[in-house]
Amino acid sequence: MSQEILDEIIENTFRSTAIEELVNEYSEKVFLVWDDKWKIEEILRKLTKETLKFKIVWLENQLILQERQFKDLLNQVQTWIWWTNLNTRTVEHVNNYFCEMLGINKEDIIGNPIEIFSEYIIQTEENLERFENWRKIFKESGWVIPYELQFKTKTWEEKWFLLSSTHDKDKNIESFTTADITPLKKLIEALKEIDKIKENTIYVMNHDIKQPLTCALGFASILYDKICWVGKNVSEDNFKLYFLKLKESIEAAAELTVDYLDILKMELGEYKLKPWRIELLSFLNEMIDITSKKWKISNIPWDLEIIINNDIKCLKRIFINLFKNAFEAWLFLNINIDDDNEFVSITMHNDWYINKELLITLFKEKVKSTKPNWCWLWTYSVGLACKTIGWEIRIVESTKENWTIIEIKIPKILKNNQEKNWLH
């Protein structure tokens, strides 16, 4: 008797007390492989309830283990989904684990046009339309165009993946890559429903490269609650619009940077494909132009005075709670806040050491590390927030004796020439 038929009989036996009925129900299947019906009944009667329970528990555990393995494998091998030939547009290589997750055969894909994947991963007319638009833009421009793809698997209720693609004309191939952005989608939806982030914590959905961006957005948002902007000869309406413009730029930059870092992480993998670079400075300037035209506020003066609330203890508590809750490793964060004539200086001292090779590129957009210490993530998240909203940041020192100390300087006066320095 085949193992598949026996397993099916075992599972159904556990749900029913009439063994004879089950044998009759499966007799047509069984007799194809075994003629002795009484032997089947004898085997079934010897299977005790405890044995059946053990079998079912084992199967359930195997499913749970398989689900975990799928997740682990996806995280490890999601460098690419498939390669296609630029001339013939047919699939040449395909990711085994991606096929396994979707329940499709690798042999059915290789050698066929790229469109064959659509029936497996596109589930709605809306997704199909977006996918076709994405593919059209890619085909015409050759640039990496991020596309958010939603689909379900046998065990996952809902997943969102970021799909991107790159040309390699030297090899005559195009590569399609993916990254799981489900936690990010959930976080973005949650942030839309919250008027302001709570003072004492920030809810981080996962511990990945996206996490510093989440922390940076929360960092900037919380500080805005404690800073009062006073404009000279600026009407209340213009003041509100200026604030809105700056706030929208921060949020848009954060979301766009998340996409960039995901693509960067994928495409700096085994195949060394050149990643698409998002120029955040250009993006922010574009945001300014768009919001200015939308709200007709192009003449808003930039000579605004900033007043920091005098509640230094409260501000310090916000910093500490924000970073301690965002990263489990930051248990020894010390913060000092000083107020002078031109700047409010915030000094952070963390008992982690940043390696020298990371210091060179730490405050640039292109950051990656496989080092076991996470202090670079902490510093990078603070740096991103500060650059986005026009503050100065520097590493005072990072040695094994004094660990890492960074200083943030918040200017009390924002002048016209500081606008271009949002992202140094």
XYZ file of C-alpha atoms in Angstrom:
424
model
C 0.000 0.000 0.000
C 1.325 3.411 -0.854
C 2.249 5.688 2.028
C -0.021 8.438 0.672
C -3.148 6.238 0.829
C -2.231 4.920 4.284
C -1.747 8.457 5.615
C -5.110 9.485 4.185
C -6.821 6.522 5.841
C -5.095 7.246 9.165
C -6.227 10.864 9.198
C -9.830 9.951 8.427
C -9.846 7.075 10.896
C -9.172 9.565 13.663
C -12.313 11.464 12.697
C -14.615 8.373 12.429
C -15.442 5.315 14.518
C -16.617 3.094 11.639
C -13.479 1.472 10.253
C -15.455 -0.714 7.865
C -17.039 2.348 6.242
C -13.637 3.882 5.743
C -12.248 0.728 4.168
C -15.182 0.595 1.767
C -14.774 4.279 0.985
C -11.116 3.795 0.056
C -11.456 0.282 -1.346
C -11.193 1.378 -4.958
C -7.946 3.197 -4.234
C -6.579 0.426 -2.019
C -7.290 -2.494 -4.292
C -5.274 -0.834 -6.999
C -2.212 -1.531 -4.902
C -3.340 -4.285 -2.525
C -5.982 -7.020 -3.004
C -6.439 -8.270 0.564
C -9.205 -6.165 2.094
C -9.172 -8.017 5.418
C -5.472 -7.190 5.865
C -6.318 -3.509 5.547
C -9.003 -3.809 8.232
C -6.573 -5.651 10.502
C -3.970 -2.941 10.102
C -6.488 -0.218 10.809
C -7.778 -1.930 13.962
C -4.239 -2.182 15.301
C -3.746 1.572 14.917
C -4.596 2.901 18.350
C -5.992 6.340 19.066
C -2.700 7.317 20.698
C -0.812 6.336 17.569
C -3.128 8.401 15.436
C -2.781 11.372 17.746
C 0.982 11.084 17.615
C 0.871 10.883 13.822
C -1.302 13.980 13.519
C 0.792 15.980 15.998
C 3.875 14.972 14.052
C 2.299 16.141 10.803
C 1.296 19.460 12.363
C 4.803 19.976 13.699
C 6.205 19.203 10.274
C 3.966 21.835 8.715
C 5.063 24.418 11.290
C 8.703 23.488 10.704
C 8.212 23.697 6.941
C 6.659 27.148 7.274
C 9.640 28.365 9.307
C 12.035 26.863 6.795
C 10.258 28.633 3.946
C 10.574 31.955 5.719
C 14.250 31.374 6.502
C 15.005 30.241 2.975
C 13.217 33.208 1.456
C 15.248 35.575 3.582
C 18.439 33.860 2.462
C 17.805 33.292 -1.233
C 15.530 36.149 -2.258
C 18.390 37.693 -4.254
C 16.455 36.955 -7.423
C 13.258 35.308 -8.616
C 14.172 34.623 -12.216
C 16.416 35.643 -15.102
C 15.224 36.202 -18.631
C 17.047 36.596 -21.930
C 16.884 40.210 -23.112
C 16.450 39.178 -26.747
C 13.929 36.346 -26.482
C 12.263 37.443 -23.189
C 12.254 33.800 -22.067
C 13.135 32.549 -18.596
C 16.633 31.039 -18.329
C 17.031 30.570 -14.563
C 14.455 30.478 -11.783
C 14.627 30.402 -7.984
C 13.798 26.886 -6.726
C 12.452 28.046 -3.387
C 10.197 30.673 -4.947
C 8.708 27.973 -7.190
C 8.246 25.672 -4.215
C 6.520 28.355 -2.201
C 4.066 29.074 -5.019
C 3.547 25.377 -5.731
C 4.819 25.444 -9.332
C 7.358 23.311 -11.176
C 10.664 24.790 -12.234
C 10.533 22.792 -15.464
C 7.239 24.455 -16.421
C 8.856 27.909 -16.271
C 12.297 27.610 -17.868
C 12.289 28.267 -21.608
C 8.893 29.977 -21.527
C 8.110 33.709 -21.896
C 8.216 35.822 -18.763
C 4.444 36.373 -18.936
C 3.896 32.800 -17.764
C 4.559 33.960 -14.202
C 1.582 36.310 -14.262
C -0.982 33.553 -13.800
C 0.796 32.391 -10.654
C 1.518 35.655 -8.881
C -1.131 38.073 -10.152
C -4.461 37.457 -8.445
C -6.602 40.512 -9.151
C -7.356 42.699 -12.160
C -5.935 45.682 -10.281
C -2.660 43.850 -9.665
C -2.525 42.735 -13.284
C -2.965 46.314 -14.505
C -0.263 47.581 -12.144
C 2.044 44.746 -13.167
C 1.600 45.528 -16.878
C 2.275 49.243 -16.272
C 5.356 48.375 -14.259
C 6.647 46.049 -16.999
C 5.959 48.630 -19.713
C 7.947 51.326 -17.903
C 10.774 48.903 -17.262
C 10.843 47.751 -20.882
C 11.006 51.316 -22.172
C 13.473 52.793 -19.691
C 15.529 49.858 -18.403
C 15.479 51.345 -14.894
C 14.640 49.461 -11.747
C 11.009 50.295 -11.033
C 9.806 49.044 -7.615
C 6.460 47.278 -7.749
C 4.508 46.090 -4.702
C 3.082 42.649 -5.312
C 0.447 41.050 -3.082
C -0.239 37.315 -3.021
C -1.121 34.429 -0.705
C 0.468 31.021 -0.161
C -0.941 27.838 1.304
C 0.005 28.794 4.842
C 0.499 32.581 4.723
C -2.666 34.658 4.865
C -1.229 37.676 3.090
C 2.184 38.744 1.922
C 3.492 41.884 0.240
C 6.656 41.688 -1.821
C 8.657 44.438 -3.456
C 9.396 43.375 -7.013
C 12.185 45.091 -8.943
C 14.213 44.372 -12.047
C 17.580 45.223 -13.557
C 19.185 44.984 -17.006
C 22.653 43.511 -17.459
C 23.350 44.087 -21.146
C 26.843 42.588 -20.968
C 25.342 39.239 -19.948
C 22.216 39.778 -22.081
C 19.939 39.131 -19.114
C 17.440 40.906 -16.921
C 17.023 39.907 -13.299
C 13.836 40.174 -11.262
C 14.343 40.445 -7.517
C 12.038 40.488 -4.521
C 11.933 41.404 -0.833
C 9.294 40.784 1.825
C 7.847 44.172 2.844
C 4.775 42.862 4.714
C 5.906 44.346 8.079
C 6.527 47.701 6.401
C 3.068 47.734 4.811
C 1.474 47.005 8.175
C 3.527 49.731 9.827
C 2.643 52.338 7.197
C -1.055 51.510 7.576
C -0.753 51.778 11.352
C 0.996 55.151 11.143
C -1.807 56.511 8.969
C -4.283 55.832 11.765
C -2.202 57.407 14.513
C -2.287 61.208 14.834
C 1.057 61.294 16.574
C 3.495 58.695 17.771
C 3.341 58.079 21.511
C 6.060 59.680 23.617
C 7.264 56.637 25.471
C 7.666 54.077 22.689
C 7.829 53.364 18.992
C 6.449 50.106 17.688
C 8.959 48.433 15.426
C 7.576 45.619 13.306
C 10.824 43.822 12.554
C 14.603 43.973 13.063
C 15.806 44.468 9.516
C 17.516 47.133 7.428
C 14.139 48.924 7.318
C 14.215 49.459 11.080
C 16.468 52.543 11.154
C 14.113 54.258 8.719
C 11.175 53.560 11.002
C 13.165 54.872 13.932
C 14.192 57.959 11.976
C 10.629 58.839 11.056
C 9.519 58.413 14.656
C 12.517 60.378 15.846
C 11.620 63.373 13.694
C 7.906 63.171 14.449
C 8.347 63.077 18.188
C 10.751 65.994 18.192
C 8.282 68.087 16.255
C 5.886 67.692 19.166
C 8.446 69.333 21.458
C 9.577 72.153 19.157
C 7.718 75.394 18.581
C 8.439 77.134 15.273
C 7.989 80.927 15.368
C 8.110 82.762 12.044
C 8.989 86.425 11.680
C 6.178 88.263 9.859
C 4.663 84.945 8.797
C 0.903 84.472 8.843
C -0.584 81.535 10.705
C -1.808 79.915 7.468
C 1.620 80.109 5.830
C 3.209 78.746 8.955
C 0.909 75.707 8.900
C 1.577 75.060 5.235
C 5.332 75.330 5.740
C 5.108 72.816 8.544
C 2.986 70.485 6.415
C 5.428 70.668 3.535
C 8.379 69.753 5.705
C 6.492 66.949 7.407
C 5.342 65.396 4.129
C 8.881 65.529 2.764
C 10.195 63.583 5.756
C 7.569 60.876 5.463
C 7.951 60.525 1.707
C 11.746 60.402 1.972
C 11.545 57.709 4.635
C 9.223 55.498 2.587
C 11.280 55.955 -0.574
C 14.521 55.190 1.261
C 13.028 51.948 2.562
C 12.410 50.855 -1.025
C 15.967 51.840 -1.958
C 17.564 49.910 0.897
C 15.525 46.811 0.144
C 16.596 46.867 -3.489
C 20.180 47.555 -2.493
C 20.208 44.613 -0.117
C 18.797 42.292 -2.770
C 20.954 43.296 -5.689
C 24.288 43.388 -3.885
C 23.928 39.627 -3.533
C 25.443 36.760 -5.423
C 25.046 38.254 -8.881
C 26.538 41.683 -8.172
C 23.925 43.578 -10.119
C 24.209 47.334 -10.017
C 21.492 48.742 -7.725
C 19.246 51.611 -8.607
C 20.243 54.760 -6.718
C 17.573 57.031 -5.361
C 18.891 60.544 -4.925
C 17.099 61.728 -1.810
C 18.243 65.314 -2.150
C 16.722 65.580 -5.619
C 13.612 63.897 -4.349
C 13.207 66.365 -1.483
C 13.721 69.310 -3.802
C 11.060 67.870 -6.073
C 8.752 67.486 -3.085
C 9.240 71.150 -2.258
C 8.304 72.160 -5.796
C 5.243 69.924 -5.856
C 3.892 71.027 -2.488
C 4.644 74.667 -3.245
C 2.625 74.521 -6.461
C -0.127 72.524 -4.819
C -0.577 74.917 -1.941
C 0.622 78.034 -3.772
C 3.156 78.788 -1.072
C 6.318 79.292 -3.112
C 7.133 82.548 -1.314
C 7.154 81.201 2.225
C 10.136 82.799 4.000
C 12.784 80.485 5.395
C 14.034 82.896 8.039
C 12.210 81.153 10.865
C 13.147 81.056 14.486
C 13.073 77.805 16.418
C 12.278 77.731 20.109
C 13.044 74.543 22.030
C 10.697 73.897 24.926
C 12.414 74.337 28.268
C 11.304 70.922 29.502
C 14.733 69.339 29.012
C 13.918 66.353 31.247
C 10.901 65.512 29.124
C 12.895 65.799 25.901
C 15.621 63.584 27.311
C 13.073 60.977 28.381
C 11.624 60.934 24.859
C 15.037 60.239 23.318
C 15.860 57.469 25.745
C 12.509 55.713 25.427
C 12.480 56.042 21.669
C 15.814 54.374 21.110
C 15.602 51.826 23.904
C 12.258 50.586 22.634
C 13.314 50.620 19.005
C 16.454 48.537 19.496
C 16.848 45.919 22.182
C 20.644 46.240 22.128
C 20.654 49.888 23.185
C 20.463 49.395 26.916
C 23.154 51.889 27.885
C 22.173 55.051 26.087
C 23.099 58.281 27.870
C 21.830 61.651 26.623
C 22.906 65.182 27.503
C 21.100 68.291 26.236
C 22.724 71.744 26.307
C 21.186 75.047 25.223
C 23.359 77.939 24.000
C 22.771 81.055 21.922
C 22.788 79.509 18.427
C 22.210 75.797 18.889
C 20.597 73.228 21.082
C 23.207 70.481 21.378
C 22.150 66.878 22.047
C 24.971 64.468 22.881
C 24.337 60.710 22.856
C 26.726 58.230 24.412
C 26.193 54.546 23.639
C 28.289 51.683 25.008
C 28.899 50.194 21.574
C 31.928 50.645 19.381
C 31.667 51.450 15.656
C 34.442 49.967 13.546
C 36.551 52.503 11.661
C 35.693 51.109 8.232
C 32.048 51.941 8.861
C 32.676 55.508 9.978
C 33.643 56.605 6.458
C 30.277 55.787 4.884
C 27.997 55.868 7.893
C 26.033 58.996 7.029
C 25.687 58.270 3.334
C 22.576 56.670 1.843
C 24.512 53.592 0.764
C 25.080 51.721 4.020
C 25.371 48.017 4.652
C 27.191 45.846 7.174
C 27.393 42.246 8.298
C 29.081 43.203 11.555
C 27.575 41.718 14.736
C 27.303 45.061 16.526
C 24.269 47.191 15.713
C 25.602 50.564 16.793
C 25.921 51.633 13.153
C 22.144 51.173 12.761
C 21.531 53.360 15.776
C 23.832 56.084 14.480
C 22.531 55.839 10.932
C 18.898 56.187 12.028
C 19.688 59.328 14.002
C 21.734 60.661 11.099
C 18.973 60.116 8.565
C 16.443 61.971 10.714
C 18.803 64.860 11.319
C 19.765 65.266 7.665
C 16.184 65.101 6.507
C 15.116 67.973 8.746
C 18.237 70.108 8.385
C 20.156 69.464 11.587
C 23.868 68.878 11.966
C 25.252 65.591 13.227
C 28.771 64.318 13.837
C 30.534 61.461 15.572
C 32.557 62.958 18.394
C 34.518 59.759 18.877
C 34.166 55.996 18.701
C 36.818 54.061 20.567
C 36.857 50.914 22.614
C 37.754 53.017 25.638
C 35.036 55.694 25.293
C 32.678 53.787 22.953
C 30.560 55.888 20.607
C 29.524 59.485 21.195
C 27.535 61.424 18.602
C 26.403 65.035 18.755
C 23.327 66.602 17.160
C 23.185 70.383 16.783
C 19.767 71.939 16.226
C 20.094 75.494 14.864
C 17.760 78.029 16.415
C 17.567 79.960 13.146
C 16.858 78.320 9.795
C 18.058 80.595 7.007
C 17.553 80.459 3.268
C 20.966 78.987 2.512
C 20.320 76.052 4.864
C 17.522 74.679 2.738
C 19.894 72.945 0.349
C 21.621 71.119 3.206
C 18.724 68.925 4.195
C 20.698 65.888 3.120
C 24.421 66.573 3.237
